[in-house]
XYZ file of C-alpha atoms in Angstrom:
577
model
C 216.826 50.742 174.635
C 215.538 48.781 171.822
C 213.763 45.237 171.378
C 215.456 42.304 171.511
C 213.787 42.085 167.840
C 214.321 45.229 166.607
C 218.908 44.606 168.460
C 218.184 40.954 165.992
C 218.589 43.310 162.379
C 220.173 45.838 163.782
C 222.847 43.589 165.930
C 224.997 45.746 168.666
C 227.312 47.515 166.882
C 224.357 49.574 164.955
C 227.116 50.497 161.706
C 225.430 50.566 158.737
C 223.486 52.940 158.657
C 223.239 55.948 156.122
C 222.880 58.539 159.085
C 225.719 57.289 161.089
C 227.697 60.419 161.690
C 224.492 61.185 164.296
C 222.867 60.390 166.965
C 220.407 56.822 166.114
C 216.890 58.200 165.274
C 217.883 60.888 163.030
C 215.383 61.241 159.366
C 217.248 60.904 156.700
C 217.360 61.527 152.900
C 218.120 58.702 150.534
C 219.310 58.689 146.672
C 219.011 55.896 144.486
C 219.011 56.130 141.302
C 219.253 52.738 138.196
C 222.685 52.025 136.798
C 222.447 51.277 132.884
C 226.160 49.603 133.431
C 228.634 48.836 136.350
C 229.291 51.153 138.288
C 233.118 52.531 138.745
C 234.359 51.731 141.589
C 232.432 48.043 141.649
C 235.719 46.856 140.904
C 233.859 42.775 140.607
C 232.925 40.970 138.141
C 229.001 40.985 136.930
C 228.516 38.575 134.351
C 225.698 39.217 132.504
C 224.647 42.942 133.425
C 221.797 44.312 132.699
C 219.359 47.326 133.990
C 216.222 47.298 135.447
C 213.212 47.177 132.542
C 210.542 50.746 133.242
C 208.255 48.085 134.786
C 210.803 46.761 137.230
C 212.177 50.220 138.079
C 208.815 51.168 139.640
C 208.883 47.807 141.461
C 211.472 48.859 142.769
C 209.789 53.068 143.835
C 207.325 51.223 145.639
C 209.069 48.298 147.174
C 211.156 51.867 148.563
C 208.462 54.004 149.403
C 206.616 50.769 151.506
C 210.116 51.244 153.575
C 210.352 55.124 153.272
C 206.195 55.196 154.718
C 207.504 52.827 158.248
C 209.762 55.549 159.239
C 211.513 58.852 159.110
C 213.704 57.622 156.455
C 212.726 59.613 152.036
C 214.310 57.919 148.873
C 214.775 60.424 146.068
C 216.070 59.417 142.999
C 218.408 60.532 140.525
C 220.215 60.038 137.462
C 222.867 57.128 137.607
C 225.505 59.405 136.640
C 224.905 61.162 139.240
C 225.122 59.450 141.915
C 223.082 57.355 144.527
C 223.549 55.878 147.741
C 221.081 52.504 146.525
C 221.422 52.068 143.143
C 219.461 48.425 141.225
C 220.608 46.138 138.767
C 220.748 43.031 137.883
C 224.112 40.584 136.528
C 223.989 36.703 136.371
C 224.881 34.587 139.860
C 224.758 31.356 138.730
C 226.415 29.221 140.894
C 226.533 32.114 144.309
C 224.682 30.619 147.140
C 221.990 32.581 150.087
C 222.540 32.060 153.486
C 221.160 28.515 153.843
C 223.198 27.434 150.877
C 220.654 27.649 148.055
C 220.942 29.631 144.368
C 221.543 33.039 145.218
C 218.024 35.536 143.900
C 220.206 38.648 144.731
C 221.804 40.669 147.309
C 221.708 44.197 148.570
C 225.206 45.654 150.450
C 225.298 47.312 153.679
C 225.532 51.543 154.657
C 228.662 52.010 154.150
C 231.185 54.226 156.201
C 234.399 55.569 157.356
C 235.824 56.355 160.661
C 238.064 59.295 161.719
C 239.946 58.595 165.111
C 240.433 61.821 167.090
C 240.553 63.581 170.373
C 240.837 59.470 172.041
C 237.455 58.894 169.817
C 236.097 57.663 167.185
C 233.789 59.621 164.523
C 231.887 58.072 161.981
C 231.031 59.031 158.504
C 228.584 57.896 154.898
C 230.607 56.335 152.784
C 229.295 57.919 149.573
C 229.611 56.461 146.002
C 230.688 53.351 146.916
C 229.170 49.540 146.964
C 227.252 50.167 150.472
C 223.357 50.359 149.355
C 223.699 48.229 146.392
C 221.484 45.891 145.423
C 221.790 43.506 142.456
C 218.753 40.955 141.767
C 219.892 37.435 139.431
C 219.305 38.688 136.090
C 219.049 34.613 134.961
C 215.833 35.055 136.934
C 214.586 38.408 136.922
C 216.112 40.152 133.886
C 213.806 41.690 131.523
C 211.055 39.573 132.911
C 208.192 42.570 134.081
C 205.977 39.763 135.911
C 208.822 38.317 137.673
C 209.493 40.803 139.880
C 205.630 42.890 140.166
C 204.240 42.919 143.990
C 202.287 39.402 145.135
C 205.208 38.009 142.995
C 208.771 36.083 144.537
C 210.843 39.044 142.927
C 208.934 41.864 144.597
C 209.649 39.844 147.974
C 213.357 39.812 147.765
C 213.877 43.444 146.756
C 211.892 44.023 149.944
C 214.668 42.054 151.476
C 217.524 43.739 149.948
C 216.653 47.210 150.322
C 216.134 46.537 154.095
C 219.169 45.164 154.111
C 220.496 48.749 152.076
C 219.344 49.729 154.827
C 221.313 48.751 157.909
C 219.376 45.524 159.167
C 220.828 41.898 158.908
C 219.650 38.460 158.811
C 217.554 38.063 162.319
C 219.040 34.266 161.867
C 222.122 34.764 161.520
C 225.519 36.568 163.461
C 223.972 37.866 167.119
C 222.065 38.272 168.267
C 218.947 36.212 166.733
C 215.775 36.497 166.517
C 212.762 34.277 168.918
C 212.806 31.363 166.209
C 208.593 32.396 167.143
C 209.122 35.282 165.470
C 211.373 34.543 162.423
C 208.597 34.775 159.863
C 207.419 37.306 158.151
C 204.732 38.663 159.837
C 207.109 39.888 162.026
C 209.949 40.497 159.343
C 210.694 40.348 155.517
C 214.629 39.893 156.186
C 213.142 36.342 157.440
C 213.440 33.342 154.864
C 210.349 32.628 156.095
C 208.447 34.534 154.391
C 205.721 33.804 151.186
C 206.217 34.743 148.125
C 203.844 37.182 147.902
C 204.897 39.163 150.903
C 204.442 42.986 149.666
C 204.385 44.593 153.155
C 206.783 44.702 156.257
C 206.318 43.069 159.454
C 205.952 44.240 162.583
C 209.434 44.115 163.607
C 210.507 46.088 160.304
C 208.652 48.750 161.527
C 210.636 48.815 164.581
C 213.207 48.444 164.302
C 213.079 50.912 160.701
C 211.728 54.069 163.494
C 214.668 53.423 165.971
C 216.982 53.805 163.352
C 215.758 56.704 161.726
C 212.786 57.619 163.382
C 209.273 57.989 162.807
C 208.846 60.976 160.587
C 211.087 62.526 158.356
C 211.649 66.591 158.728
C 210.414 68.658 156.002
C 211.705 68.561 152.052
C 212.018 68.921 148.585
C 213.427 67.802 146.085
C 214.338 69.407 142.571
C 214.639 67.206 140.178
C 215.321 69.439 137.113
C 218.459 70.750 139.417
C 219.304 68.390 141.598
C 219.129 70.075 144.734
C 217.837 68.641 148.270
C 216.325 70.963 150.290
C 215.134 70.626 154.088
C 213.832 72.098 156.535
C 213.848 71.302 160.383
C 211.924 72.513 163.696
C 211.590 74.490 166.377
C 212.838 71.137 168.215
C 217.452 70.541 168.421
C 217.857 68.137 166.350
C 220.433 67.387 163.133
C 219.861 68.101 159.480
C 221.485 65.638 157.346
C 222.966 66.628 153.693
C 223.407 63.871 150.136
C 225.875 63.374 148.159
C 223.987 66.176 145.741
C 223.436 69.948 146.630
C 221.217 70.662 149.092
C 218.943 73.818 150.570
C 219.742 72.761 154.310
C 218.164 75.135 157.114
C 217.692 74.370 161.375
C 215.939 77.197 162.168
C 214.760 77.146 165.800
C 216.820 74.810 168.349
C 220.118 74.109 168.513
C 221.000 72.231 165.719
C 223.814 70.212 163.636
C 223.349 70.246 159.844
C 225.707 68.246 157.437
C 226.095 68.861 153.691
C 228.302 66.137 153.339
C 228.865 66.058 149.190
C 228.554 68.489 146.719
C 227.979 72.490 147.031
C 225.550 73.735 149.899
C 223.601 75.791 151.909
C 223.669 75.794 155.276
C 221.422 77.789 157.319
C 221.432 77.705 161.507
C 218.483 80.007 161.798
C 217.426 80.132 165.775
C 219.987 79.056 168.457
C 223.681 77.727 169.296
C 224.186 75.955 165.951
C 226.966 73.740 164.299
C 226.778 73.770 160.138
C 229.387 70.694 158.472
C 230.132 72.248 155.384
C 231.043 68.141 154.046
C 232.957 68.389 150.667
C 231.935 71.075 147.421
C 232.239 74.721 147.749
C 228.963 75.640 150.794
C 228.027 78.327 151.823
C 226.929 78.661 155.922
C 224.663 81.193 157.464
C 224.470 80.732 160.762
C 221.407 83.454 161.887
C 220.377 84.315 165.918
C 222.309 82.441 168.183
C 226.709 81.454 169.159
C 227.066 79.259 165.714
C 230.050 77.454 164.998
C 231.601 76.150 161.409
C 233.357 73.751 159.711
C 233.225 74.657 156.015
C 235.700 70.868 155.137
C 236.873 70.847 151.409
C 235.996 73.342 148.677
C 235.760 76.990 148.813
C 233.305 78.070 151.076
C 231.311 81.339 152.366
C 230.515 81.992 156.172
C 228.402 84.172 156.791
C 228.461 84.759 161.300
C 228.311 87.588 163.357
C 230.498 88.876 166.510
C 228.422 86.476 168.945
C 229.412 83.114 166.430
C 232.193 80.702 167.645
C 234.887 81.770 166.046
C 237.636 80.066 166.846
C 235.973 76.698 167.731
C 235.191 77.100 163.623
C 237.334 76.198 160.604
C 236.959 77.607 157.107
C 238.687 73.880 156.419
C 240.302 73.183 153.074
C 239.871 75.414 150.079
C 240.243 78.980 149.273
C 238.107 80.225 152.180
C 236.134 83.404 152.487
C 234.854 84.680 156.256
C 231.770 87.680 156.452
C 231.441 88.205 160.234
C 228.118 91.497 160.325
C 227.366 93.227 162.821
C 230.890 93.349 164.532
C 232.406 97.110 165.271
C 235.090 98.631 163.057
C 237.747 97.946 166.014
C 237.043 94.573 165.262
C 239.619 91.533 165.552
C 240.280 87.726 164.747
C 243.033 85.670 163.558
C 240.749 84.026 160.664
C 244.444 82.693 158.734
C 244.805 80.247 162.386
C 241.234 78.709 161.453
C 241.853 77.862 157.741
C 240.053 81.436 156.500
C 241.888 83.094 153.225
C 239.625 86.134 153.533
C 237.862 88.030 155.894
C 235.388 91.035 155.039
C 234.045 92.812 157.997
C 230.179 94.703 158.100
C 231.208 96.853 160.464
C 229.529 98.970 163.208
C 225.539 98.862 162.831
C 226.028 96.432 159.700
C 224.389 93.199 160.626
C 222.895 90.607 157.350
C 219.393 89.272 158.181
C 219.815 85.089 157.684
C 217.363 85.616 154.267
C 219.423 87.866 153.023
C 222.482 86.146 153.111
C 221.170 83.084 152.145
C 219.754 85.131 148.983
C 223.418 86.259 148.255
C 225.082 83.081 148.686
C 222.563 82.155 146.221
C 223.191 84.444 143.784
C 227.061 84.557 144.350
C 226.228 80.236 143.638
C 224.839 80.968 139.674
C 221.255 80.542 141.282
C 218.778 81.187 139.332
C 215.027 83.699 139.952
C 213.097 80.646 140.122
C 213.804 77.109 140.931
C 211.171 74.487 140.374
C 211.177 71.637 142.946
C 208.537 69.253 144.353
C 207.979 69.279 148.087
C 206.748 67.150 150.482
C 203.191 65.948 149.100
C 204.426 65.835 145.335
C 203.002 68.699 144.077
C 205.147 71.667 142.799
C 207.346 73.777 144.586
C 207.874 77.338 143.074
C 210.782 79.381 145.046
C 211.508 83.009 144.368
C 214.998 84.540 144.686
C 214.695 88.274 144.571
C 218.231 88.393 142.813
C 218.099 91.890 141.484
C 217.238 93.411 145.184
C 213.687 95.182 143.554
C 211.694 93.953 146.410
C 211.919 93.543 150.360
C 212.021 90.169 150.897
C 215.000 87.612 150.053
C 212.704 84.320 149.130
C 209.944 83.148 148.725
C 208.254 79.308 148.759
C 204.941 78.855 147.523
C 203.588 74.704 147.615
C 200.801 73.548 145.777
C 199.143 70.208 145.669
C 198.620 67.579 142.488
C 195.960 69.605 141.672
C 197.538 73.301 141.197
C 195.665 74.415 144.136
C 197.893 76.680 146.352
C 198.665 75.008 149.758
C 201.021 77.175 151.427
C 203.433 80.801 150.830
C 206.584 81.351 152.840
C 208.137 84.635 152.364
C 210.956 85.271 153.884
C 212.496 89.418 154.184
C 215.771 91.040 153.986
C 215.087 92.292 157.944
C 215.234 88.396 158.552
C 211.403 88.352 159.920
C 209.162 85.683 157.787
C 205.431 85.130 156.742
C 203.492 81.964 156.261
C 200.553 82.235 154.648
C 198.062 78.685 154.125
C 195.214 78.341 152.403
C 192.037 75.438 152.193
C 192.499 73.948 149.677
C 190.072 70.903 150.521
C 187.934 73.436 152.407
C 188.193 71.196 155.583
C 187.924 73.882 157.336
C 185.812 77.062 159.148
C 189.146 79.400 156.618
C 190.074 79.785 153.500
C 193.645 81.253 154.669
C 195.592 82.364 157.318
C 198.726 84.450 157.618
C 201.666 83.863 160.001
C 204.740 86.621 161.021
C 207.038 86.250 162.348
C 209.751 88.725 164.078
C 213.623 88.083 162.790
C 214.258 85.082 165.894
C 211.131 83.294 165.000
C 208.886 84.552 167.483
C 205.352 84.038 166.497
C 204.057 88.163 166.636
C 200.392 87.522 164.539
C 197.694 85.160 163.317
C 195.715 86.755 160.730
C 192.777 84.185 159.531
C 190.408 84.660 157.298
C 186.909 82.981 157.642
C 184.307 81.141 155.011
C 181.706 83.619 156.020
C 184.205 87.316 155.626
C 184.452 87.164 158.780
C 188.360 87.447 160.537
C 190.702 87.255 163.221
C 193.956 88.754 164.138
C 195.554 87.451 167.303
C 198.818 88.807 168.592
C 201.506 88.086 170.649
C 203.857 89.795 172.797
C 207.811 89.637 171.439
C 208.705 93.390 173.001
C 207.611 92.358 177.023
C 205.007 93.855 177.266
C 202.535 93.351 180.649
C 200.113 91.550 178.326
C 200.685 88.024 176.641
C 198.720 87.552 173.954
C 195.451 89.411 172.314
C 192.081 88.544 169.968
C 190.360 90.983 167.362
C 187.188 89.623 165.784
C 185.937 91.516 162.231
C 182.847 90.943 160.781
C 182.270 90.886 157.009
C 182.257 94.770 156.582
C 185.839 94.653 158.230
C 184.978 96.384 161.708
C 185.959 95.621 164.770
C 183.529 93.245 166.985
C 185.520 91.712 170.283
C 188.339 92.902 171.715
C 190.582 89.656 173.764
C 193.568 90.344 175.340
C 195.264 87.781 178.244
C 197.772 89.443 180.624
C 200.680 87.861 182.339
C 199.516 87.482 185.185
C 196.868 84.945 184.130
C 193.655 88.141 184.284
C 192.001 89.221 181.350
C 189.759 91.749 179.129
C 187.137 91.098 176.550
C 185.623 94.632 174.727
C 182.594 93.805 172.446
C 181.672 96.553 169.778
C 177.895 96.475 168.569
C 178.673 98.410 165.023
C 175.523 97.012 163.163
C 173.537 98.522 166.034
C 171.587 95.377 166.431
C 171.726 96.104 170.574
C 170.960 98.516 172.777
C 174.317 98.434 174.248
C 177.377 100.036 172.198
C 180.197 98.410 173.884
C 180.664 96.068 177.238
C 183.767 95.429 178.306
C 184.508 92.911 181.127
C 186.995 92.046 183.319
C 188.197 89.098 184.716
C 190.694 87.109 187.356
C 193.356 85.228 186.953
C 191.365 82.349 188.079
C 188.165 83.302 184.816
C 186.002 85.426 187.772
C 184.335 88.276 186.433
C 185.078 90.710 188.299
C 184.037 93.917 186.777
C 181.701 94.709 183.491
C 181.668 98.268 181.921
C 177.925 98.162 179.057
C 177.434 101.567 176.670
C 174.181 102.262 175.702
C 172.807 103.890 172.611
C 169.109 102.685 173.323
C 168.304 106.836 173.814
C 167.851 106.846 177.507
C 169.947 109.896 178.866
C 169.245 108.463 182.680
C 171.683 104.533 181.309
C 174.064 106.049 179.259
C 176.316 104.034 180.874
C 176.308 101.155 183.679
C 179.244 100.018 185.380
C 179.392 97.191 187.965
C 182.162 95.652 190.363
C 181.905 91.819 191.577
C 184.048 91.396 194.984
C 184.973 88.319 194.093
C 187.758 88.916 197.404
C 185.109 89.157 199.777
C 186.922 91.947 200.777
C 183.433 94.190 200.511
C 180.277 94.055 202.966
C 178.711 93.564 199.414
C 178.887 91.109 196.469
C 177.775 93.655 193.480
C 178.263 97.368 193.074
C 176.320 98.791 190.081
C 177.465 103.523 189.278
C 175.208 104.231 187.315
C 175.546 107.576 184.616
C 174.072 109.835 182.180
C 174.649 111.224 179.176
C 177.630 113.911 180.199
C 178.859 111.310 182.438
C 177.273 112.467 185.780
C 176.519 109.540 188.449
C 172.883 109.477 188.610
C 173.230 106.335 191.665
C 174.498 103.715 192.465
C 173.343 100.274 193.782
C 173.853 96.487 193.978
C 173.634 93.536 196.457
C 174.976 93.015 200.281
C 175.836 90.091 201.202
C 173.840 89.867 203.585
C 171.534 89.064 200.671
C 169.621 93.061 201.283
C 169.825 95.218 198.138
C 170.988 99.205 198.004
C 170.646 101.950 195.676
């Protein structure tokens, strides 16, 4: 439940938000632009319309970033000809007054939404390409005057305030409920009128409100400014992944996700889990992956890649000419696809299993996608996405991320069989390793991790994805590539540690230790290579369960494997052997 102060900004209906189709707290990416003329949808008189100068645009970007850094909302700039959920410009507002009756310095529209009554209740969706989100500053005060909107000057404070309105926040002193009068100031919120003209930061309630509406952090995303494609990736949790009015590339990965393409021709990939994919307007491609998935193509000519396990009777192609591809279905598979809004169905046949990454590649090629795409990643560096458009490789596509210094940070490779690999690089030399590789199965389970250390050694960690009696193991190798240790962790809590001496620096060649679920050592086998043929192996057991009359017992073997002697310590403190 939000605090009383937050409710003073959001009100109680809480529908004026960019994620209105999803639960409160869902992260979102919002586009913005700087119009050079009055938008066609704006039927109001805007005398003296003026575009922002380049300096003023930079101040606006900074103000947007101030809000974005505080919560799970991110902003990407697009050309005005393409769109912009938030559009910032100026016009002459002489004679218009603000909430206290003074000359207006600027104003911003709340996000707009539209409602659909279905099944006895209302569903809400974001209204794109309308007045919702637009900001108009007063050109009398700020038109062509760069310094008037610089950080630390009143115009910048106005920008911060108006952006707050475009994110769905009201004045704390208006409407219902209102804020505690002692909190009606900039220490708590820039939505207050009681703030210094030099205000450049958010108040504590602003931060609380932005995180209440849009979450504490955004999903991983990148934006290809050349092709105007937004990519967003979910996590292992169940979540909502929301698109924009642009072409979006949205992936849920693990978890039971809801993925909304909104406007634009989008690519939606569910990944693991029972996912719901909503294409919205545009010609969309949707791929379910593992799990029982549902699809709604919306308007446009859509392509849906499903398998026989998906909930096809809970799916619809929507408007337009839609095609349903069903992979992994038996040869006699039957589905009344036309009754569910699909115009064409293609059945893969017995034994056919299009992996999700391969299906994404097909959708990319069918959508006219190129072999290489360049975009900006979440750290501000470059992302290079390589698609195997000629089917010459074993992978469907790969994503290569570089930091702003041009150093490779991470490489993610998505293979034709549905598995994937993530390679990471220590660009800042802050870790003891310089690179690592993680392998994942078709179901998204991590199967192996390989870590390469600065000193030339490496470690391989394996994870049981096939139902073995062990859960994980770790193998250590020296700089010469020789295995020096193996640790196996069993499902019952016991473990085994094996060490080798490939460099012959000790008087033994192998030590094997066994531990019970409580961490007690129960057995150790040591093979010696120091030339003592009468003591080639010692096999020691410890009576940690007190089932014997001895505390430990050692069996000594010679070089031909014969027992030389058995000795140890009794429970009463005497020795034997």
